[in-house]
């Protein structure tokens, strides 16, 4: 086994974050494709016993899990080049906040791949199906029940009114990102960094979101759209992320699997 | 030279374990700060101004600039005032600490919350979820990354102790209110002894609210959730 191994899945935006970070740092690594639709490899199960999910970075035999944690690890393990986080503590806090925001709001189905294909649990979450109406109405209950809403994937999983509502929410999220980006070249400023890495793989999903939900990201958030194109010009990003057409094809497969048509 | 801490303000809520995390970190680091209690049912203009995205506590204001999200705040405190470090120095240890902090907020915390929110039929399943998650932590203490350590941070309390510890007192509260056993010392000996040790620390005792206050609060929320009036209980 090489010194640096990445357990990954070709279409995973979370795996792609790690690939981008490794490329930015010029770190050589061995890429191992996991078949997340089939049986998980013994190495994956041993390396990520808690979540059993990709991506996992294995450095000198020691596993690191969770994509944003992996990206920070890559930054700190190879500190001598291409810093991914700014030096100033306040700027770092802001970068961590917005990267975390992307995770909370723009997640893809592959965030929870194992559950996704076994139990359609995220479809239940997406349709906010709570068995106890009394509990679901109280704000404190919602706080405790803590459901992850995959705002991006709701755009293609839902239809009709539910989809329209999901679209409005997603546009709000885009506008928040638009505001944070402002006139900067990247979210990190002049230098491509942590927040850019967190969001860049989802640019491949923009076409699918737009086509399924019927809206234009260029119109809703022109700065984010332009930023997306700038990211695609970077070799590290272009080599890592999926082609929008391939993602759209895969969304079609997933829609059939979930019975959404 | 570290910046003076005389321009630190914390917006928080007395029953919020996320707020306690920051209060504990500030105490461990010996940093003075101004505290403002937020009424979460009637949020202050300051909270809404400084956390427009989530409108949640805690919010740390340093020289008027907001830092949001408890774990991010802990990192910020460590990086701005490096004395009494909370986050490990080694990149791999940092990744491990961050992973388990994520686990607490992503899995264990919600599982504990689900026990509290569950109607009686769902309770057994919710309790089993908590046990499943505690088993993972117990394993790390027994034979994994944290084996042989007094605290997750080593000899001293670190970021993971703070994140896991501030919130673990809810276990005792929920055990009482829900009449259910969550942390059996025989099933989770290492977790149980770590928690006792953590709660005995002077700084921790100074931060965590009195148990009867927490019990009263939890009972009130539980009754509201079940739609019962206090008389009907």
Short mmCIF file of C-alpha atoms in Angstrom, two decimals, chain B residues 54-205:
data_model
loop_
_atom_site.label_atom_id
_atom_site.label_comp_id
_atom_site.label_asym_id
_atom_site.label_seq_id
_atom_site.Cartn_x
_atom_site.Cartn_y
_atom_site.Cartn_z
CA UNK B 54 -28.74 30.25 11.91
CA UNK B 55 -29.96 32.70 14.60
CA UNK B 56 -28.54 30.41 17.28
CA UNK B 57 -26.39 30.58 20.37
CA UNK B 58 -23.58 30.52 21.21
CA UNK B 59 -22.17 33.57 19.50
CA UNK B 60 -18.75 34.77 20.56
CA UNK B 61 -18.01 38.41 19.86
CA UNK B 62 -14.34 39.37 19.86
CA UNK B 63 -13.74 43.06 19.26
CA UNK B 64 -17.30 43.13 17.94
CA UNK B 65 -16.74 40.42 15.32
CA UNK B 66 -18.83 37.28 15.60
CA UNK B 67 -17.49 33.73 15.71
CA UNK B 68 -20.18 31.10 15.27
CA UNK B 69 -20.67 27.37 15.93
CA UNK B 70 -19.31 26.01 19.21
CA UNK B 71 -16.56 23.77 17.80
CA UNK B 72 -15.40 26.55 15.48
CA UNK B 73 -15.36 28.92 18.47
CA UNK B 74 -13.20 26.46 20.44
CA UNK B 75 -10.71 26.33 17.57
CA UNK B 76 -10.73 30.13 17.35
CA UNK B 77 -10.03 30.47 21.08
CA UNK B 78 -7.16 28.01 20.80
CA UNK B 79 -5.62 29.79 17.84
CA UNK B 80 -5.97 33.26 19.32
CA UNK B 81 -4.92 32.36 22.89
CA UNK B 82 -2.58 29.38 22.51
CA UNK B 83 -1.87 29.03 26.27
CA UNK B 84 -3.68 26.05 27.81
CA UNK B 85 -4.18 24.36 24.42
CA UNK B 86 -7.44 22.50 23.90
CA UNK B 87 -6.90 21.13 20.37
CA UNK B 88 -4.03 18.62 19.98
CA UNK B 89 -0.85 19.74 18.25
CA UNK B 90 -0.30 16.71 16.01
CA UNK B 91 -2.31 16.76 12.73
CA UNK B 92 -3.49 13.16 13.11
CA UNK B 93 -4.58 13.66 16.72
CA UNK B 94 -6.40 16.79 15.61
CA UNK B 95 -8.22 14.85 12.90
CA UNK B 96 -9.24 12.21 15.45
CA UNK B 97 -10.48 14.80 17.94
CA UNK B 98 -12.43 16.57 15.19
CA UNK B 99 -13.93 13.29 13.97
CA UNK B 100 -15.23 12.36 17.42
CA UNK B 101 -16.53 15.91 18.00
CA UNK B 102 -18.43 15.50 14.73
CA UNK B 103 -19.70 12.12 15.93
CA UNK B 104 -21.04 13.68 19.13
CA UNK B 105 -23.00 16.34 17.23
CA UNK B 106 -23.99 14.10 14.33
CA UNK B 107 -24.87 10.82 16.06
CA UNK B 108 -24.66 10.66 19.83
CA UNK B 109 -26.31 14.00 20.62
CA UNK B 110 -29.30 13.46 18.32
CA UNK B 111 -29.69 9.88 19.63
CA UNK B 112 -29.88 11.19 23.20
CA UNK B 113 -32.31 13.87 22.07
CA UNK B 114 -34.44 11.23 20.36
CA UNK B 115 -34.82 9.35 23.66
CA UNK B 116 -36.14 12.53 25.20
CA UNK B 117 -38.48 13.23 22.29
CA UNK B 118 -39.77 9.68 21.91
CA UNK B 119 -43.24 8.63 22.93
CA UNK B 120 -43.27 5.53 25.15
CA UNK B 121 -43.61 3.10 22.22
CA UNK B 122 -40.49 4.35 20.52
CA UNK B 123 -38.37 4.63 23.64
CA UNK B 124 -36.72 1.21 23.63
CA UNK B 125 -35.45 1.68 20.08
CA UNK B 126 -34.23 5.19 20.89
CA UNK B 127 -32.38 3.94 23.98
CA UNK B 128 -30.74 1.16 21.96
CA UNK B 129 -29.48 3.81 19.51
CA UNK B 130 -27.83 5.66 22.38
CA UNK B 131 -26.24 2.45 23.61
CA UNK B 132 -24.98 1.64 20.13
CA UNK B 133 -23.29 5.03 19.96
CA UNK B 134 -21.90 4.81 23.50
CA UNK B 135 -20.45 1.39 22.65
CA UNK B 136 -18.41 3.04 19.89
CA UNK B 137 -17.03 5.60 22.34
CA UNK B 138 -16.38 2.92 24.97
CA UNK B 139 -14.44 0.89 22.42
CA UNK B 140 -12.17 3.83 21.59
CA UNK B 141 -11.48 4.30 25.29
CA UNK B 142 -10.84 0.61 25.80
CA UNK B 143 -8.72 -0.35 22.81
CA UNK B 144 -8.78 2.45 20.24
CA UNK B 145 -7.39 5.91 19.82
CA UNK B 146 -7.95 7.00 23.42
CA UNK B 147 -6.98 3.81 25.23
CA UNK B 148 -5.19 4.36 28.53
CA UNK B 149 -5.98 8.07 28.73
CA UNK B 150 -7.52 9.83 31.66
CA UNK B 151 -9.21 12.35 29.38
CA UNK B 152 -9.68 12.28 25.61
CA UNK B 153 -7.18 15.14 25.55
CA UNK B 154 -4.62 13.16 27.58
CA UNK B 155 -3.75 14.24 31.11
CA UNK B 156 -5.74 17.42 30.71
CA UNK B 157 -9.18 18.21 29.35
CA UNK B 158 -9.18 18.84 25.61
CA UNK B 159 -11.66 19.85 22.95
CA UNK B 160 -13.30 16.42 22.75
CA UNK B 161 -13.75 16.23 26.52
CA UNK B 162 -15.45 19.63 26.37
CA UNK B 163 -17.70 18.69 23.44
CA UNK B 164 -18.68 15.29 24.83
CA UNK B 165 -18.73 16.33 28.46
CA UNK B 166 -20.92 19.41 28.07
CA UNK B 167 -24.08 17.63 27.14
CA UNK B 168 -23.39 14.36 28.91
CA UNK B 169 -25.07 15.73 32.02
CA UNK B 170 -28.28 15.51 30.01
CA UNK B 171 -27.86 11.74 30.20
CA UNK B 172 -28.46 11.82 33.97
CA UNK B 173 -31.30 14.30 33.56
CA UNK B 174 -33.05 12.24 30.87
CA UNK B 175 -32.53 9.06 32.85
CA UNK B 176 -34.49 10.69 35.66
CA UNK B 177 -37.21 12.32 33.56
CA UNK B 178 -37.70 9.39 31.19
CA UNK B 179 -37.11 6.72 33.85
CA UNK B 180 -34.68 4.90 31.64
CA UNK B 181 -31.09 3.70 32.08
CA UNK B 182 -28.73 5.26 29.57
CA UNK B 183 -25.28 4.87 31.11
CA UNK B 184 -25.01 1.60 33.00
CA UNK B 185 -21.57 1.70 34.66
CA UNK B 186 -21.23 -2.03 34.06
CA UNK B 187 -21.90 -1.73 30.34
CA UNK B 188 -19.85 1.45 29.89
CA UNK B 189 -17.24 1.43 32.67
CA UNK B 190 -14.67 3.63 30.95
CA UNK B 191 -17.18 6.20 29.71
CA UNK B 192 -18.77 6.29 33.15
CA UNK B 193 -15.48 6.84 34.98
CA UNK B 194 -14.35 9.46 32.44
CA UNK B 195 -17.62 11.35 32.88
CA UNK B 196 -17.31 11.28 36.69
CA UNK B 197 -13.74 12.53 36.48
CA UNK B 198 -14.76 15.27 34.03
CA UNK B 199 -17.64 16.44 36.20
CA UNK B 200 -15.35 16.61 39.25
CA UNK B 201 -13.08 19.19 37.64
CA UNK B 202 -13.39 22.59 39.34
CA UNK B 203 -13.88 24.45 36.08
CA UNK B 204 -16.62 22.05 34.99
CA UNK B 205 -18.45 22.30 38.31
#
